[in-house]
XYZ file of C-alpha atoms in Angstrom:
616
model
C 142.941 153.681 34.606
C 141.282 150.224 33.900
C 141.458 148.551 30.647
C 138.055 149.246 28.595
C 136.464 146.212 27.420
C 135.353 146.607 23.598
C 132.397 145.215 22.022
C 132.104 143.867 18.186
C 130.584 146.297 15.781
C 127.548 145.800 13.774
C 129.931 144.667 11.180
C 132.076 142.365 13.019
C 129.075 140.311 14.093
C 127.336 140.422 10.701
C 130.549 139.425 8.992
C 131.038 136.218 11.802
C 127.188 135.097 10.809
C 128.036 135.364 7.240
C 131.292 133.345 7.153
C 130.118 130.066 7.801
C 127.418 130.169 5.361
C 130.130 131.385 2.690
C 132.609 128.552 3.758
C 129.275 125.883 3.448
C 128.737 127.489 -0.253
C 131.894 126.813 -1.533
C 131.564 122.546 -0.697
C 132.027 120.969 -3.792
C 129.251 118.253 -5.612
C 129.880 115.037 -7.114
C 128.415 115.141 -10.420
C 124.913 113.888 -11.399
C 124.566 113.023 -15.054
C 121.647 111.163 -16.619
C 123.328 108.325 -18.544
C 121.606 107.230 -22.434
C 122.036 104.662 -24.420
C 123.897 101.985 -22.194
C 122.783 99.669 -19.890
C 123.642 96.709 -17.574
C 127.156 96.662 -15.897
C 128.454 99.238 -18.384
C 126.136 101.307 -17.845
C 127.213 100.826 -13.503
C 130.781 101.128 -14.916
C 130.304 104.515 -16.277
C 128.401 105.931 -13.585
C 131.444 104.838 -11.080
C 134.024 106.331 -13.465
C 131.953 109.870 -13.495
C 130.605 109.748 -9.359
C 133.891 111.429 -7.952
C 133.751 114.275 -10.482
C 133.473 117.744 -8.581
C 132.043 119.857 -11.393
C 132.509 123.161 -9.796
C 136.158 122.555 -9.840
C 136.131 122.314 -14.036
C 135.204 124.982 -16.963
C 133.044 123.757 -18.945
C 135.228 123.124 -21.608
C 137.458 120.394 -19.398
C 134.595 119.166 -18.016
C 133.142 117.912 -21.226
C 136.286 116.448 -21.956
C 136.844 114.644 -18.471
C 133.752 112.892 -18.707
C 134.000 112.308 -22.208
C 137.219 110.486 -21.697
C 136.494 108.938 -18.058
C 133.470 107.463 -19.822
C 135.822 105.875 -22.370
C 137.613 104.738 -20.555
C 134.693 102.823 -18.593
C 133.334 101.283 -21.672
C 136.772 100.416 -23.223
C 137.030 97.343 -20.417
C 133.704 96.289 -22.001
C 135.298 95.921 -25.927
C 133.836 99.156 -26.824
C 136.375 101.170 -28.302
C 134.408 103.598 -30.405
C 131.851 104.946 -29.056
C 129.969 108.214 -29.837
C 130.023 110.408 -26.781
C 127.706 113.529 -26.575
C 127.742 115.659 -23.779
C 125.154 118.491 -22.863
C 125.945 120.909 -20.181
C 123.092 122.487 -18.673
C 124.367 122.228 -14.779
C 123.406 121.651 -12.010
C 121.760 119.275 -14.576
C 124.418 117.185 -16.662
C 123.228 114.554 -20.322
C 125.726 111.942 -20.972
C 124.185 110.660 -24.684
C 126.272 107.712 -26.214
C 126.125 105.340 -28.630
C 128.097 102.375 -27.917
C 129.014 101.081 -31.395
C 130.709 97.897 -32.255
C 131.976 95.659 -29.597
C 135.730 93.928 -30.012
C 135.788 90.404 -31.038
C 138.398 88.109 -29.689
C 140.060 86.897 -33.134
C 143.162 85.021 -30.708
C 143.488 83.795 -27.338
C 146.677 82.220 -26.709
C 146.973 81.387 -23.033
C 150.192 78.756 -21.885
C 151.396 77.471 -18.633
C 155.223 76.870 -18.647
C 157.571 75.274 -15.650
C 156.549 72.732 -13.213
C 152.871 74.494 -12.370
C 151.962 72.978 -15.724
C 151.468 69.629 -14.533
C 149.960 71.133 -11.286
C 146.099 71.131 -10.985
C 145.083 74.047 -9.483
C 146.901 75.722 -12.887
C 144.805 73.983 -15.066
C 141.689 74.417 -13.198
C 142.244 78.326 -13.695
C 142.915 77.532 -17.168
C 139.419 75.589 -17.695
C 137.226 78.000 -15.928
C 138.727 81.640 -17.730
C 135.683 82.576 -19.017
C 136.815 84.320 -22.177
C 136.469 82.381 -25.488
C 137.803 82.865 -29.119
C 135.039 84.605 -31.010
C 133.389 86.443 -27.788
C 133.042 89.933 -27.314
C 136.634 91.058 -25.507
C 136.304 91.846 -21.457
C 139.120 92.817 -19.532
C 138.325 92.254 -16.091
C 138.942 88.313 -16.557
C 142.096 88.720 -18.350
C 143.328 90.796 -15.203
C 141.797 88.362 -12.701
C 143.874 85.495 -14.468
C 146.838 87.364 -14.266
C 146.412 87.800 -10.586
C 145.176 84.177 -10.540
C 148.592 83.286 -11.468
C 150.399 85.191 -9.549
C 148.343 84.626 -6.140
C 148.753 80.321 -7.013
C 152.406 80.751 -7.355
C 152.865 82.519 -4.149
C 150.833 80.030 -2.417
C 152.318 77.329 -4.131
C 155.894 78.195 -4.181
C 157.041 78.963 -7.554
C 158.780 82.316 -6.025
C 160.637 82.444 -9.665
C 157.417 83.023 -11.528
C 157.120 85.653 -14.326
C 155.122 86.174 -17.336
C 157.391 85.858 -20.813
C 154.786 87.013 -22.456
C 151.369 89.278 -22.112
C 149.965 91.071 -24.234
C 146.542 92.620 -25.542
C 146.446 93.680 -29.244
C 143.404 95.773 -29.868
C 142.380 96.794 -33.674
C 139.391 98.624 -33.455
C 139.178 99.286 -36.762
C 139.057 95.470 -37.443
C 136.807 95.593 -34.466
C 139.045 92.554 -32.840
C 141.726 92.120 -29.994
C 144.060 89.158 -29.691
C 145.406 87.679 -26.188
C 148.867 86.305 -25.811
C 149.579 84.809 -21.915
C 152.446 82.932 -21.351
C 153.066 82.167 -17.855
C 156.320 80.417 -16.852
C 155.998 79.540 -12.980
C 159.406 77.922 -12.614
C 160.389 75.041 -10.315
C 158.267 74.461 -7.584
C 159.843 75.236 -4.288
C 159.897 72.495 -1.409
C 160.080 72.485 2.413
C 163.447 72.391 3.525
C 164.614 72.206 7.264
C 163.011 73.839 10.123
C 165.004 76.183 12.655
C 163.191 77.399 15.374
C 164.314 79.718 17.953
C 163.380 81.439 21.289
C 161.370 78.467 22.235
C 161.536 77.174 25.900
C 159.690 73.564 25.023
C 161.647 71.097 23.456
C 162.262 71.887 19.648
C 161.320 68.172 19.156
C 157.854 68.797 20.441
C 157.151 71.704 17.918
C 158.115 69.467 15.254
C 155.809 67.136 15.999
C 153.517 69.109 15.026
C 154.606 70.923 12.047
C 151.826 70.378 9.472
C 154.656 69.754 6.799
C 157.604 67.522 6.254
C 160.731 68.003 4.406
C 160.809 67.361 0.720
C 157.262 68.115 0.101
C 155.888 70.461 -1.850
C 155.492 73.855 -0.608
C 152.081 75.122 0.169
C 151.656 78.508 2.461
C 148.700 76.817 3.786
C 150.483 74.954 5.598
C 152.772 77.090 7.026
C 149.680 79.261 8.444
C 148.029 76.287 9.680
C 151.468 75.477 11.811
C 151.621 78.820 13.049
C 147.737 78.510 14.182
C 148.659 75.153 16.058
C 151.742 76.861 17.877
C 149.459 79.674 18.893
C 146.519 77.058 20.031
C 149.025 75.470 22.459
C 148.821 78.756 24.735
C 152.684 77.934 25.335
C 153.930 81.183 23.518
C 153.316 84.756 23.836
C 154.186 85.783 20.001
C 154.640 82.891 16.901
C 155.984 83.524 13.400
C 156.576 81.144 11.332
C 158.037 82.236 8.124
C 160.193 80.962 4.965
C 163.260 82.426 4.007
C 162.623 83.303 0.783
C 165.878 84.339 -1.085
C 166.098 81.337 -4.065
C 168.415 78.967 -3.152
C 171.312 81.459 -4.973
C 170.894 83.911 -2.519
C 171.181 81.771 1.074
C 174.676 80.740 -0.707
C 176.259 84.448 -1.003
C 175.987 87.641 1.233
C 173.907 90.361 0.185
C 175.574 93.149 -2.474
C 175.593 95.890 0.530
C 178.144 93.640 3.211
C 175.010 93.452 5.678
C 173.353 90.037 6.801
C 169.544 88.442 5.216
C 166.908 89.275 8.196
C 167.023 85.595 9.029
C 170.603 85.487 9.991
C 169.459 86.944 13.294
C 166.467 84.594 14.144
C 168.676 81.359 13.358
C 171.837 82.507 15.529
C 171.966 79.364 17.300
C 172.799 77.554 14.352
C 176.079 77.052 12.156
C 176.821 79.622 9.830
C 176.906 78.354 6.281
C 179.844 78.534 4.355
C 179.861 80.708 1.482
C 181.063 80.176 -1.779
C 182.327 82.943 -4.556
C 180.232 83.902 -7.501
C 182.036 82.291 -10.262
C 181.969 78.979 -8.247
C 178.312 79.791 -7.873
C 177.936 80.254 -11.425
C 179.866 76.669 -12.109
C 177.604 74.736 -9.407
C 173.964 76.384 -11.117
C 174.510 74.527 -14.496
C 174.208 71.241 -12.562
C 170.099 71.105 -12.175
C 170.177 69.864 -8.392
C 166.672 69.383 -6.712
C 168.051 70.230 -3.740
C 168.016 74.263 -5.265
C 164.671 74.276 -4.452
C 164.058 73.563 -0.525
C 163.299 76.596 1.260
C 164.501 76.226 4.965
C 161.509 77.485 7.744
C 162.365 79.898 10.580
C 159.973 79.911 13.241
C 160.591 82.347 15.933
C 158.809 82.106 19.305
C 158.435 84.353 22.193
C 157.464 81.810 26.207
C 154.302 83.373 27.109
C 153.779 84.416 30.823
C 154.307 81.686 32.898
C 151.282 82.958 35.574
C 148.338 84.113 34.189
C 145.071 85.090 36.297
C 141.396 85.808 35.780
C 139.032 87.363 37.681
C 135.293 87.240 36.716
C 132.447 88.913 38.271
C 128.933 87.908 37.467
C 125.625 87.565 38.691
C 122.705 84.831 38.332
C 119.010 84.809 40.192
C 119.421 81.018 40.664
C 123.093 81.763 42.902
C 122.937 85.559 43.082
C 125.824 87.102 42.854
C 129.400 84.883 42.067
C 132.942 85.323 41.689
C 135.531 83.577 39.930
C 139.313 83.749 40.162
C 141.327 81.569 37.539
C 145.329 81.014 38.035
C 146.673 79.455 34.213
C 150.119 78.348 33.962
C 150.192 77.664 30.402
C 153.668 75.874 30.438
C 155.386 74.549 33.938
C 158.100 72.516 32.106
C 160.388 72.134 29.064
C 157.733 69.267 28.122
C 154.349 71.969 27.905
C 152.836 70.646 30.975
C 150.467 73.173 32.562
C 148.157 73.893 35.240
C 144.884 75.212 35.578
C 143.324 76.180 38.736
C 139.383 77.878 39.512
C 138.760 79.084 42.200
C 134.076 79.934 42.122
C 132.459 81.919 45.106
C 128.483 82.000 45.628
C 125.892 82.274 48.391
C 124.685 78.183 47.863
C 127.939 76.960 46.275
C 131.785 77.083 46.801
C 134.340 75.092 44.744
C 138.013 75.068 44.228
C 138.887 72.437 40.714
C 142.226 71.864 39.038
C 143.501 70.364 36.051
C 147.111 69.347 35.580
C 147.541 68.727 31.510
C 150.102 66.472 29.895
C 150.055 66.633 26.026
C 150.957 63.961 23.983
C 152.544 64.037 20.713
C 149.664 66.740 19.195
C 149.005 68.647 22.196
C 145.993 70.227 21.013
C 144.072 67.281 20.376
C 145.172 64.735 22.649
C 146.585 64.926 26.194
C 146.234 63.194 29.921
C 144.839 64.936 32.467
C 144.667 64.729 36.064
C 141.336 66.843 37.817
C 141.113 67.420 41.278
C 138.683 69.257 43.222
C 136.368 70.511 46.130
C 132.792 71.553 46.516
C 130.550 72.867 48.694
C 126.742 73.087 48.631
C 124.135 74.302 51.239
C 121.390 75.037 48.751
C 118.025 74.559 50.706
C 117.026 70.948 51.439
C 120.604 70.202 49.751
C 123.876 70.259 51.721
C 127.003 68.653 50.616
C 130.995 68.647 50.748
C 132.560 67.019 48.165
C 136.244 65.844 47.557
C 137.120 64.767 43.715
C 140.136 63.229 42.428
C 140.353 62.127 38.315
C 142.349 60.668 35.329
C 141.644 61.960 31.966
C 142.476 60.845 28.602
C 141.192 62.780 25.789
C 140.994 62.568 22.021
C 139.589 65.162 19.476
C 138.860 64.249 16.155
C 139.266 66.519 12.647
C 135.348 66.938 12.924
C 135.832 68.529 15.884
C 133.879 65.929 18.391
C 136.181 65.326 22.004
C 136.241 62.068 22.888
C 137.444 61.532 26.951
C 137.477 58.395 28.571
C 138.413 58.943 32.551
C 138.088 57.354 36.156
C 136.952 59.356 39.129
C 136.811 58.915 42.464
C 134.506 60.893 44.963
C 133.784 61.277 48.547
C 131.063 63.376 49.659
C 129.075 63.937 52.982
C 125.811 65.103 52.345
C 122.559 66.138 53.401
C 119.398 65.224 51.387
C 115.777 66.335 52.140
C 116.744 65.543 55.581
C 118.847 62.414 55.175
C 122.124 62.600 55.736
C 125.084 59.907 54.219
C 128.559 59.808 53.343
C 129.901 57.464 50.514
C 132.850 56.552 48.584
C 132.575 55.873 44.843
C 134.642 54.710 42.364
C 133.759 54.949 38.602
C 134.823 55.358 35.104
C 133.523 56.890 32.405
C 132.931 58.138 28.896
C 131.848 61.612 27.427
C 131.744 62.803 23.544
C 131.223 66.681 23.023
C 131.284 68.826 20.598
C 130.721 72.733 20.422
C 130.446 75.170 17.367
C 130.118 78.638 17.673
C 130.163 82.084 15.678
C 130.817 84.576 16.368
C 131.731 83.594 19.521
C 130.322 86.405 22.293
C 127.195 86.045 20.848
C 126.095 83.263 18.640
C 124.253 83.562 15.436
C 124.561 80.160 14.218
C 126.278 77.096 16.841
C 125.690 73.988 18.438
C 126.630 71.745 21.409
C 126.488 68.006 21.904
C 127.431 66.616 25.021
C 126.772 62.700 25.854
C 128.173 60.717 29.261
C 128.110 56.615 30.631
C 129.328 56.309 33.966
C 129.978 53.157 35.978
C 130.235 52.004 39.319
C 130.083 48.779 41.101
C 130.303 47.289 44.454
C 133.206 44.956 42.848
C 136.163 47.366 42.909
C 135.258 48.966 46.803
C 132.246 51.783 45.324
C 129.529 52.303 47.990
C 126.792 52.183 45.547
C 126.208 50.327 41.688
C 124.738 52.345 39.644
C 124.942 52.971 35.711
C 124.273 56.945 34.732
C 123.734 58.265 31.256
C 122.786 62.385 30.655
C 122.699 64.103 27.270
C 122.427 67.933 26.077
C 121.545 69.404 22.705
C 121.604 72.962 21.587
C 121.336 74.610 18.537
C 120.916 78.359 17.443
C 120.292 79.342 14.069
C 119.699 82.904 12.524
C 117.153 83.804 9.649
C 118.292 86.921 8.000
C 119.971 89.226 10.554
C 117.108 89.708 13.138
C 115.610 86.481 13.785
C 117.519 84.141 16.056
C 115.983 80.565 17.108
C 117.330 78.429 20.252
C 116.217 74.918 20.495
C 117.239 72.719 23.870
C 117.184 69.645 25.319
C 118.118 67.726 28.104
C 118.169 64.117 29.280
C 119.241 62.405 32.359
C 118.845 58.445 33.660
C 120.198 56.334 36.432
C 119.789 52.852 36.483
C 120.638 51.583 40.519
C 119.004 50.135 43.183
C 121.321 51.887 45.427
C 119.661 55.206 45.069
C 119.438 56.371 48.697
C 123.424 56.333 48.689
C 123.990 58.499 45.721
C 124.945 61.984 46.362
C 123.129 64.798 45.242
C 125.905 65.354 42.913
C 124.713 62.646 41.107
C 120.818 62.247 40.737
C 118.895 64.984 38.990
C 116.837 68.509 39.754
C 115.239 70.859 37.034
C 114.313 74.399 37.701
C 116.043 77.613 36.607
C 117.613 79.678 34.482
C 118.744 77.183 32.598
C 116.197 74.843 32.904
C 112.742 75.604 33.551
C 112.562 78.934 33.649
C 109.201 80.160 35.943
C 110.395 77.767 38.938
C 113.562 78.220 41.176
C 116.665 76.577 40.879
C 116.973 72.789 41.226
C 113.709 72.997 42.749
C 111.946 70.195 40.801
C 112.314 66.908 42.323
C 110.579 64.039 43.841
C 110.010 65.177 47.687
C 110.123 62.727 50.232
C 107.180 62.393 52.751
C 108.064 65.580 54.722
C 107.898 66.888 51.807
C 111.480 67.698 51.162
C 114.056 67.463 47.794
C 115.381 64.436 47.195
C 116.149 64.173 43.766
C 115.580 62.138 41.058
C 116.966 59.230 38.978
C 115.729 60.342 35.315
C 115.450 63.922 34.165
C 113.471 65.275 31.064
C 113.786 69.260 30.082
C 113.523 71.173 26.943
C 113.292 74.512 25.609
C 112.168 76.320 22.562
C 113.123 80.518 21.997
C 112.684 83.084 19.363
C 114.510 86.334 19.956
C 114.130 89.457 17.258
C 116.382 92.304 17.405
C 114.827 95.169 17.942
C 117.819 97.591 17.530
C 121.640 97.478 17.462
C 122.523 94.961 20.060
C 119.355 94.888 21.432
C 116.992 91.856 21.277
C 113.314 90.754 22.303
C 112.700 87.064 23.367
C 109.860 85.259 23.940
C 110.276 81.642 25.221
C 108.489 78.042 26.986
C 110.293 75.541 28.642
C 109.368 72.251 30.017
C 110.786 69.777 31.772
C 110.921 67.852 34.970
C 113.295 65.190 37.907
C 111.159 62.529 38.308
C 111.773 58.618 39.581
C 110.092 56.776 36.429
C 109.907 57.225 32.925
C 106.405 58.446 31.782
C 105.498 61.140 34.542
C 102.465 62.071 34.730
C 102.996 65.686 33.979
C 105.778 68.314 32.702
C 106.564 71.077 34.732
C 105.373 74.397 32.302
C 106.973 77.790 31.985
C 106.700 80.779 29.430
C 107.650 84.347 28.912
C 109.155 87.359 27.589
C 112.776 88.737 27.934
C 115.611 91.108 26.907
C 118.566 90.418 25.568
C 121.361 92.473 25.504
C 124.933 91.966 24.181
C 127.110 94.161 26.276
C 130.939 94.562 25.978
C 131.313 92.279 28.870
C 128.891 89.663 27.373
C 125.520 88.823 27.090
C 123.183 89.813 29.597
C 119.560 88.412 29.716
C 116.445 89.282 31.515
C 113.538 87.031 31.605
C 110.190 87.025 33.126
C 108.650 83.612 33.337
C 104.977 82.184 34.284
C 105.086 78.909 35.660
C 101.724 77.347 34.471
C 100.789 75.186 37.334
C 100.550 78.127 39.530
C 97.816 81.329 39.122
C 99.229 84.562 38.877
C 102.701 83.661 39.916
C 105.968 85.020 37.950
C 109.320 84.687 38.410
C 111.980 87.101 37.383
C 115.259 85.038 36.036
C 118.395 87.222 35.021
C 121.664 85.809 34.272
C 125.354 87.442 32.096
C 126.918 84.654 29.781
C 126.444 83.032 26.542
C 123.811 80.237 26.112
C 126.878 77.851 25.587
């Protein structure tokens, strides 16, 4: 006989309708309670103190007396040790009625500095701006904040002995005053001792070069992260930790109560073990006051990062269409941090294949030789062109953050130009400053970039053509509030030669596009020879103004004109136009834009532009 299937009685279902809504009942409140009497930040204070009260989970009777006391307690960090507290309890509605009363008066305030931090300045400054006076109303939030003041300096400033020998807070309420003892004794200062670093597969001597410290000085943990942030910039490790033993001087000298070994016994195995001496010896060599207690030895610990690192990137652009881009990085090649970068960048008009082979100096972030090598290929309408590059690189970058590169190229290229073809030789060095600010960096609110070049070349060393080339970029975005972001650009570009006809086309000048003048197609504005071809020109004039509002999330509006124009002589007699609207979106992958542009010379003609990448 089959198994009968049995349906829910009337009473089953009613009961699995009701539950929820009895489970939903039984969610407790925070309390409500109109607040009398007080005002200002005590009044803020006490409604804090009473906001995570569930009243349903009190009588009435401890209710009354929680708040009473929570609201105390809030108005007791304010000097107000007496106040009269009534509480009415007509729920869901709850009174709080209260009458402050008199306010502590600070009858002593006795604050001291003792050990080396009081000779040390950012001590004193804490001192000077503790905003609590003798014969002012008693707060305790800046008597806490000092302490931790204190305490937070010494750490960064390595007095690791630090204590307070006295602290203390005597309230009379009765006399309606309070009196503040502070006596803070830091201790000697702590100094950098030696540095031991391990795991690394550059030279020790490099990393020392550019340790942001030296030994004897001062300690400061700023320092120490700064280090750490240089060792990571160098893209030479995989993990960095850079970290000071800190057991006092005492403690490096004798092993550890339980038998077992300090943490940085294992990270400095390389080097000689220390001798240890006994206690009582110990004791015997303290009572001499050596400076040489105080130097805190640094263990960094490094793990080589991969030596072969790739990239691919997939993108696409309605000046090239759709691109690809493989990247090969071999951060370190060598015991010395050379590395190697190599691009590899696939698209319908254009095809290149660039390397850089970096040797840092002594600070290998900011300064380093490199050699560049390259290929390119172009067949871009009236543009066709193969192109062989081979540079030296020096480069420089200051504390404001401006790169300085001074650098000699040499090119061959065989090209094509609005018909006319050439091949030349040229030899020519040059100089570029740049500078870039960003943040955040996928999308920008506020940044910058500054970019100017001078390049050379002359018949005199074996170039094909003498010519002297300057270009410049600007670019700025800045953000009003959180919705209203403003890009300015511009862009200059001059050759001074009466050799024009034999410079390539990667050399002389076209506007047009989606980075240029949007509403015309890429590099499409030129000077056209008499068939009416490209042929580039030797100055270059475009700039660009946009406002973008976001309209939700990560979504933005734009709305945009550009101008600009290639042309053979300053003056022209006319800018190329273009306006229009867009979308901007900032997708996991980057920014993605979408632009529809009118160029202004030409009736009812549009042009669609959509690119994925940041402006800089």
């Amino acid at each position: 006989m089959g198994r009968q299937r049995r349906w829910p009685t009337a009473k089953q279902v009613a009961y699995l309708l009701v539950l929820p809504l009895m489970s939903a009942s039984s969610v407790s409140w925070a309390l409500e309670a109109d607040i009398s009497g007080v005002d200002g930040r005590v009044l803020v204070n006490i409604e804090a103190y009473l906001e995570n009260i569930e009243a349903d989970q009190y009588t009435d009777a401890r209710l009354e007396g929680e708040i009473r006391q929570r609201t105390q307690e809030a108005m007791r960090v304010y000097g107000y040790y007496e106040p009269d507290i009534t509480v009415e309890l007509d729920q869901p509605s709850i009174a709080v009625r209260i009458e402050s009363g008199p306010q502590v008066v600070i009858e002593v305030l006795d604050i001291s500095i003792t050990g080396d931090a009081n000779n040390d300045p950012p001590f004193q400054d804490a001192l000077d701006d503790f905003p609590l006076k003798q014969g002012e109303p008693l707060r305790h939030a800046p008597w806490d904040s000092l302490r931790s003041q204190f305490a937070g300096l010494a750490i960064e400033r390595g007095y690791f002995d630090w204590g307070f020998s006295d602290r203390r807070m005597e309230v009379r309420p009765y006399l309606e005053s309070a009196r503040l003892y502070m006596t803070f004794d830091s201790g000697p200062r702590y100094h950098f001792g030696d540095t031991f670093i391990t795991g690394s597969h550059i030279e020790p001597e490099r990393l020392r070069q550019m340790q942001t410290f030296r030994a004897g000085e001062p300690y400061l943990a700023e320092s120490l992260a700064r280090y750490n942030q240089r060792l990571a910039e160098t893209g030479w490790f995989s993990s960095v930790s850079v970290r000071p033993r800190l057991e006092t001087a005492q403690e490096l000298t004798i092993a550890p109560p339980s038998g077992g070994s300090p943490w940085w016994n294992e990270a400095t195995a390389s080097q000689p073990e220390r001798s240890r001496v006994s206690s009582a010896a110990l004791a015997s060599a303290l009572s001499i006051n050596s400076r040489d207690d105080t130097r805190l030895p640094i263990d960094v610990s490094v793990e080589p990062a991969d030596r072969h690192q790739f990239e691919v990137g997939i993108g696409y652009a309605t000046d090239v269409g759709p691109r690809l881009r493989f990247g090969w990085q071999q951060p370190w090649i060598n015991r010395f941090g050379h590395s190697l970068d190599h691009d590899l960048y696939l698209s319908a008009p254009e095809q290149r294949f660039t390397g850089v082979y970096n040797i840092p100096l002594e600070d290998p972030i900011r300064d380093n030789y490199r050699l560049q090598y390259g290929v390119r290929n172009i067949d871009d309408g009236d543009t066709k062109s193969l192109e062989g590059t081979v540079g030296v690189a020096r480069r420089w970058e200051f504390e404001n953050r401006w790169v300085q590169t001074l650098y000699f190229r040499t090119t061959y290229e065989d090209f094509t130009q609005g018909g006319q073809a050439d091949e030349v030789w040229l030899f020519y060095p040059g100089i570029q400053w740049s500078r870039t600010r960003t943040r955040p960096q996928r999308f920008p609110l506020w940044g910058d970039r500054q970019q100017l070049s001078i390049e050379y070349s002359d018949r005199a060393w074996g170039s094909d053509a003498k010519f002297t080339r300057l270009t410049g970029d600007t670019e700025w975005i800045r953000t009003i509030g959180n919705d209203n972001r403003f890009l300015a650009r511009l862009s200059i570009g001059a050759i001074e030669t009466s050799d024009f006809d034999k410079l390539p086309p990667s050399l002389s000048f076209f506007a047009g596009g989606d980075r240029s003048v949007r509403g015309y197609s890429y590099k499409s504005l030129s000077p056209r020879n008499e068939e009416g071809r490209l042929r580039g020109g030797q100055q270059m004039l475009t700039s660009t103004l946009e406002y973008q509002r976001r309209v939700t999330g990560d979504w933005w509006g734009a709305t945009f004109i550009d101008t600009g124009d290639a042309f053979d002589n300053w003056g022209p007699t006319g800018l190329k136009t273009g306006a229009g609207v867009g979308v901007r979106w900032v997708s996991p992958v980057g920014p993605i834009r979408f632009d529809i542009a009118h160029p202004f010379d030409i009736d009812d003609a549009f042009r669609v532009h959509f690119s994925i990448g940041p402006e800089f």
